[in-house]
Amino acid sequence: MQLSRRAFLGAARTPRGNPVRPPWALPEDVFQALCTRCGDCLDVCPTHLLVKGSGGFPLADFTPGQAPAGCTFCAACVQVCTPQALKPIPAQPPWMHKAVIGAGCLAAANVVCRTCGERCAVSAIRFPPRLGGVALAQLDAALCNGCGACLADCPTLAITLQTIAQAGTT
Ligand code: SF4
Ligand code: SF4
Ligand code: SF4
């Protein structure tokens, strides 16, 4: 199946391997066994982050322009998922991925840009002052919840999502 440019851009900025399922999705094999592909989670998502992916299974689409607010963790998708393919697990975050700021960041090229920091509702991206250059973006992986809001407006598409095991503080 040929990917559209939109789907390609979205996929290229998310963790390799399995697509990013809706938040609170159970492990991929269990998720696929339970999900009926009804599409109810897509219909109720207020930010339009969820789209129909391969095989009709829902996935989160972080393509710029799709869902500028990312995920607000409203849990509307969980509430309508009657087979409980989406199911909160105590002490486990809704998503096992976090944002990572890559080499394309404008601040790293000495260009003033704080767009991602302005989008982050939990202040996971800060710009501490730096002598002799523009402030560099610093991402606190402990604060990042993987909502994706910072991806949408980065002018150089420098931010990607990585699984928690691979993510670190940049
Ligand atoms: S938690 Fe809310 S915003 Fe996030 S994917 Fe589910 S319905 Fe959409
Ligand atoms: S509501 Fe649940 S069963 Fe329906 S498509 Fe979404 S994840 Fe699958
Ligand atoms: S993905 Fe992380 S860093 Fe980006 S806006 Fe969401 S919480 Fe903030």
Tab-separated table of C-alpha atoms and ligand atoms in Angstrom:
chain	number	residue	atom	x	y	z
A	1	MET	CA	0.000	0.000	0.000
A	2	GLN	CA	1.373	3.382	-0.946
A	3	LEU	CA	1.585	5.929	1.870
A	4	SER	CA	0.306	9.427	1.217
A	5	ARG	CA	2.759	12.264	1.874
A	6	ARG	CA	0.718	13.177	4.930
A	7	ALA	CA	0.815	9.652	6.337
A	8	PHE	CA	4.531	9.403	5.572
A	9	LEU	CA	5.331	12.630	7.442
A	10	GLY	CA	3.284	11.522	10.424
A	11	ALA	CA	4.864	8.091	10.541
A	12	ALA	CA	8.366	9.438	10.083
A	13	ARG	CA	8.114	11.436	13.279
A	14	THR	CA	6.813	8.658	15.509
A	15	PRO	CA	8.609	5.677	17.085
A	16	ARG	CA	9.835	3.000	14.699
A	17	GLY	CA	8.006	-0.295	14.641
A	18	ASN	CA	4.405	-0.330	15.757
A	19	PRO	CA	2.289	2.765	15.057
A	20	VAL	CA	1.278	4.912	18.014
A	21	ARG	CA	-2.097	3.611	19.141
A	22	PRO	CA	-4.528	5.787	21.102
A	23	PRO	CA	-3.459	6.537	24.677
A	24	TRP	CA	-4.017	3.764	27.192
A	25	ALA	CA	-3.972	1.139	24.419
A	26	LEU	CA	-3.062	-2.309	25.712
A	27	PRO	CA	0.089	-4.018	24.315
A	28	GLU	CA	-0.115	-4.320	20.529
A	29	ASP	CA	-1.042	-8.010	20.305
A	30	VAL	CA	-3.739	-7.677	22.964
A	31	PHE	CA	-4.932	-4.412	21.446
A	32	GLN	CA	-5.359	-5.942	18.004
A	33	ALA	CA	-7.171	-8.947	19.475
A	34	LEU	CA	-9.662	-6.736	21.340
A	35	CYS	CA	-10.139	-3.766	19.014
A	36	THR	CA	-13.193	-4.215	16.801
A	37	ARG	CA	-12.143	-1.293	14.547
A	38	CYS	CA	-15.483	0.335	15.264
A	39	GLY	CA	-13.973	3.804	14.968
A	40	ASP	CA	-15.797	5.176	17.991
A	41	CYS	CA	-12.587	6.557	19.494
A	42	LEU	CA	-11.931	8.515	16.301
A	43	ASP	CA	-15.372	10.056	16.408
A	44	VAL	CA	-15.106	11.348	19.976
A	45	CYS	CA	-11.515	12.622	19.939
A	46	PRO	CA	-11.911	16.402	20.342
A	47	THR	CA	-8.480	17.210	18.910
A	48	HIS	CA	-8.843	14.910	15.853
A	49	LEU	CA	-5.595	13.174	16.695
A	50	LEU	CA	-6.967	9.690	16.061
A	51	VAL	CA	-7.277	8.404	12.509
A	52	LYS	CA	-7.936	5.060	10.875
A	53	GLY	CA	-4.669	3.286	10.159
A	54	SER	CA	-3.609	0.083	8.452
A	55	GLY	CA	-6.208	-2.649	8.707
A	56	GLY	CA	-8.729	-0.158	10.061
A	57	PHE	CA	-7.089	0.031	13.483
A	58	PRO	CA	-6.913	3.504	15.068
A	59	LEU	CA	-3.636	5.332	15.447
A	60	ALA	CA	-2.457	8.732	16.591
A	61	ASP	CA	-1.501	10.976	13.676
A	62	PHE	CA	1.068	13.596	14.630
A	63	THR	CA	1.299	15.041	11.120
A	64	PRO	CA	1.484	18.856	11.242
A	65	GLY	CA	-1.997	20.260	10.673
A	66	GLN	CA	-3.816	17.132	11.803
A	67	ALA	CA	-4.139	17.816	15.529
A	68	PRO	CA	-2.253	20.933	16.651
A	69	ALA	CA	-3.234	20.368	20.272
A	70	GLY	CA	-1.990	16.784	20.254
A	71	CYS	CA	-3.622	14.666	22.952
A	72	THR	CA	-5.231	16.399	25.925
A	73	PHE	CA	-5.653	13.083	27.781
A	74	CYS	CA	-9.365	13.736	28.121
A	75	ALA	CA	-9.923	9.944	28.057
A	76	ALA	CA	-13.008	10.248	25.840
A	77	CYS	CA	-11.527	7.504	23.645
A	78	VAL	CA	-11.205	5.176	26.622
A	79	GLN	CA	-14.758	5.804	27.722
A	80	VAL	CA	-16.272	4.762	24.385
A	81	CYS	CA	-14.053	1.704	23.882
A	82	THR	CA	-16.471	-1.004	24.942
A	83	PRO	CA	-14.130	-3.987	24.278
A	84	GLN	CA	-11.534	-2.233	26.477
A	85	ALA	CA	-8.738	-2.309	23.947
A	86	LEU	CA	-7.995	1.049	25.569
A	87	LYS	CA	-7.726	0.510	29.286
A	88	PRO	CA	-5.823	2.506	31.927
A	89	ILE	CA	-3.314	0.457	33.874
A	90	PRO	CA	-2.453	1.771	37.349
A	91	ALA	CA	0.981	3.406	37.622
A	92	GLN	CA	1.521	3.212	33.853
A	93	PRO	CA	1.478	6.418	31.795
A	94	PRO	CA	-1.054	6.630	28.933
A	95	TRP	CA	1.735	6.525	26.385
A	96	MET	CA	5.138	4.859	26.303
A	97	HIS	CA	6.794	7.571	24.241
A	98	LYS	CA	8.269	11.018	24.713
A	99	ALA	CA	9.404	13.906	22.560
A	100	VAL	CA	13.022	14.260	21.498
A	101	ILE	CA	14.440	17.457	19.989
A	102	GLY	CA	16.740	16.703	17.073
A	103	ALA	CA	19.627	18.444	15.351
A	104	GLY	CA	17.307	20.446	13.100
A	105	CYS	CA	16.238	22.701	15.970
A	106	LEU	CA	16.578	26.343	14.904
A	107	ALA	CA	17.918	27.387	18.317
A	108	ALA	CA	20.850	25.013	17.785
A	109	ALA	CA	21.603	27.017	14.616
A	110	ASN	CA	21.591	30.230	16.661
A	111	VAL	CA	18.141	31.266	15.410
A	112	VAL	CA	15.701	32.422	18.085
A	113	CYS	CA	12.691	30.085	18.219
A	114	ARG	CA	10.674	29.005	21.245
A	115	THR	CA	7.616	27.642	19.484
A	116	CYS	CA	7.744	24.181	21.038
A	117	GLY	CA	8.138	25.569	24.543
A	118	GLU	CA	5.100	27.783	24.051
A	119	ARG	CA	3.008	24.767	23.000
A	120	CYS	CA	3.959	22.545	25.920
A	121	ALA	CA	1.252	22.633	28.589
A	122	VAL	CA	3.435	20.958	31.199
A	123	SER	CA	6.508	23.160	30.609
A	124	ALA	CA	8.693	20.211	29.680
A	125	ILE	CA	10.674	22.376	27.228
A	126	ARG	CA	12.626	25.281	28.673
A	127	PHE	CA	15.086	27.775	27.254
A	128	PRO	CA	17.638	28.684	29.892
A	129	PRO	CA	19.633	31.827	29.029
A	130	ARG	CA	23.026	31.166	27.429
A	131	LEU	CA	25.998	33.516	27.245
A	132	GLY	CA	27.201	34.158	23.703
A	133	GLY	CA	24.274	32.544	21.867
A	134	VAL	CA	20.529	32.112	21.691
A	135	ALA	CA	18.854	30.032	24.374
A	136	LEU	CA	18.832	26.329	23.546
A	137	ALA	CA	15.797	24.099	23.978
A	138	GLN	CA	16.091	21.679	26.875
A	139	LEU	CA	13.532	18.912	27.146
A	140	ASP	CA	12.829	17.333	30.515
A	141	ALA	CA	11.855	13.761	29.673
A	142	ALA	CA	10.495	13.243	33.164
A	143	LEU	CA	7.867	15.935	32.585
A	144	CYS	CA	7.033	15.095	28.956
A	145	ASN	CA	3.843	13.070	28.578
A	146	GLY	CA	4.158	12.504	24.832
A	147	CYS	CA	1.101	14.597	23.949
A	148	GLY	CA	2.644	15.665	20.638
A	149	ALA	CA	1.589	19.325	20.803
A	150	CYS	CA	5.166	20.485	20.272
A	151	LEU	CA	5.591	18.464	17.064
A	152	ALA	CA	2.898	20.195	15.077
A	153	ASP	CA	4.310	23.700	14.953
A	154	CYS	CA	8.063	23.115	14.863
A	155	PRO	CA	9.093	24.975	11.682
A	156	THR	CA	11.862	22.499	10.888
A	157	LEU	CA	10.044	19.323	12.010
A	158	ALA	CA	12.962	18.762	14.373
A	159	ILE	CA	10.942	17.037	17.083
A	160	THR	CA	10.169	13.335	16.991
A	161	LEU	CA	8.649	10.858	19.397
A	162	GLN	CA	10.619	7.956	20.786
A	163	THR	CA	9.652	5.138	23.083
A	164	ILE	CA	10.361	5.747	26.744
A	165	ALA	CA	13.180	3.202	26.732
A	166	GLN	CA	14.977	5.184	24.010
A	167	ALA	CA	14.137	8.685	25.154
A	168	GLY	CA	16.446	10.846	27.192
A	169	THR	CA	16.861	14.427	28.226
A	170	THR	CA	18.367	16.572	25.507
B	1	SF4	S1	-7.438	11.130	25.351
B	1	SF4	FE1	-8.863	12.613	24.338
B	1	SF4	S2	-7.523	13.907	23.067
B	1	SF4	FE2	-6.308	12.063	23.608
B	1	SF4	S3	-6.631	10.618	21.879
B	1	SF4	FE3	-8.191	10.133	23.463
B	1	SF4	S4	-10.016	11.329	22.859
B	1	SF4	FE4	-8.242	12.214	21.747
B	2	SF4	S1	-13.177	2.433	20.337
B	2	SF4	FE1	-11.872	0.718	20.958
B	2	SF4	S2	-12.606	-0.990	19.678
B	2	SF4	FE2	-13.357	0.902	18.712
B	2	SF4	S3	-11.765	1.426	17.191
B	2	SF4	FE3	-11.284	2.540	19.095
B	2	SF4	S4	-9.819	1.210	20.173
B	2	SF4	FE4	-10.850	-0.070	18.613
B	3	SF4	S1	5.185	15.937	23.680
B	3	SF4	FE1	6.192	16.393	25.671
B	3	SF4	S2	7.488	18.198	25.293
B	3	SF4	FE2	6.010	18.044	23.573
B	3	SF4	S3	4.282	19.394	24.182
B	3	SF4	FE3	3.767	17.287	24.854
B	3	SF4	S4	4.516	17.164	27.001
B	3	SF4	FE4	5.497	18.974	26.049
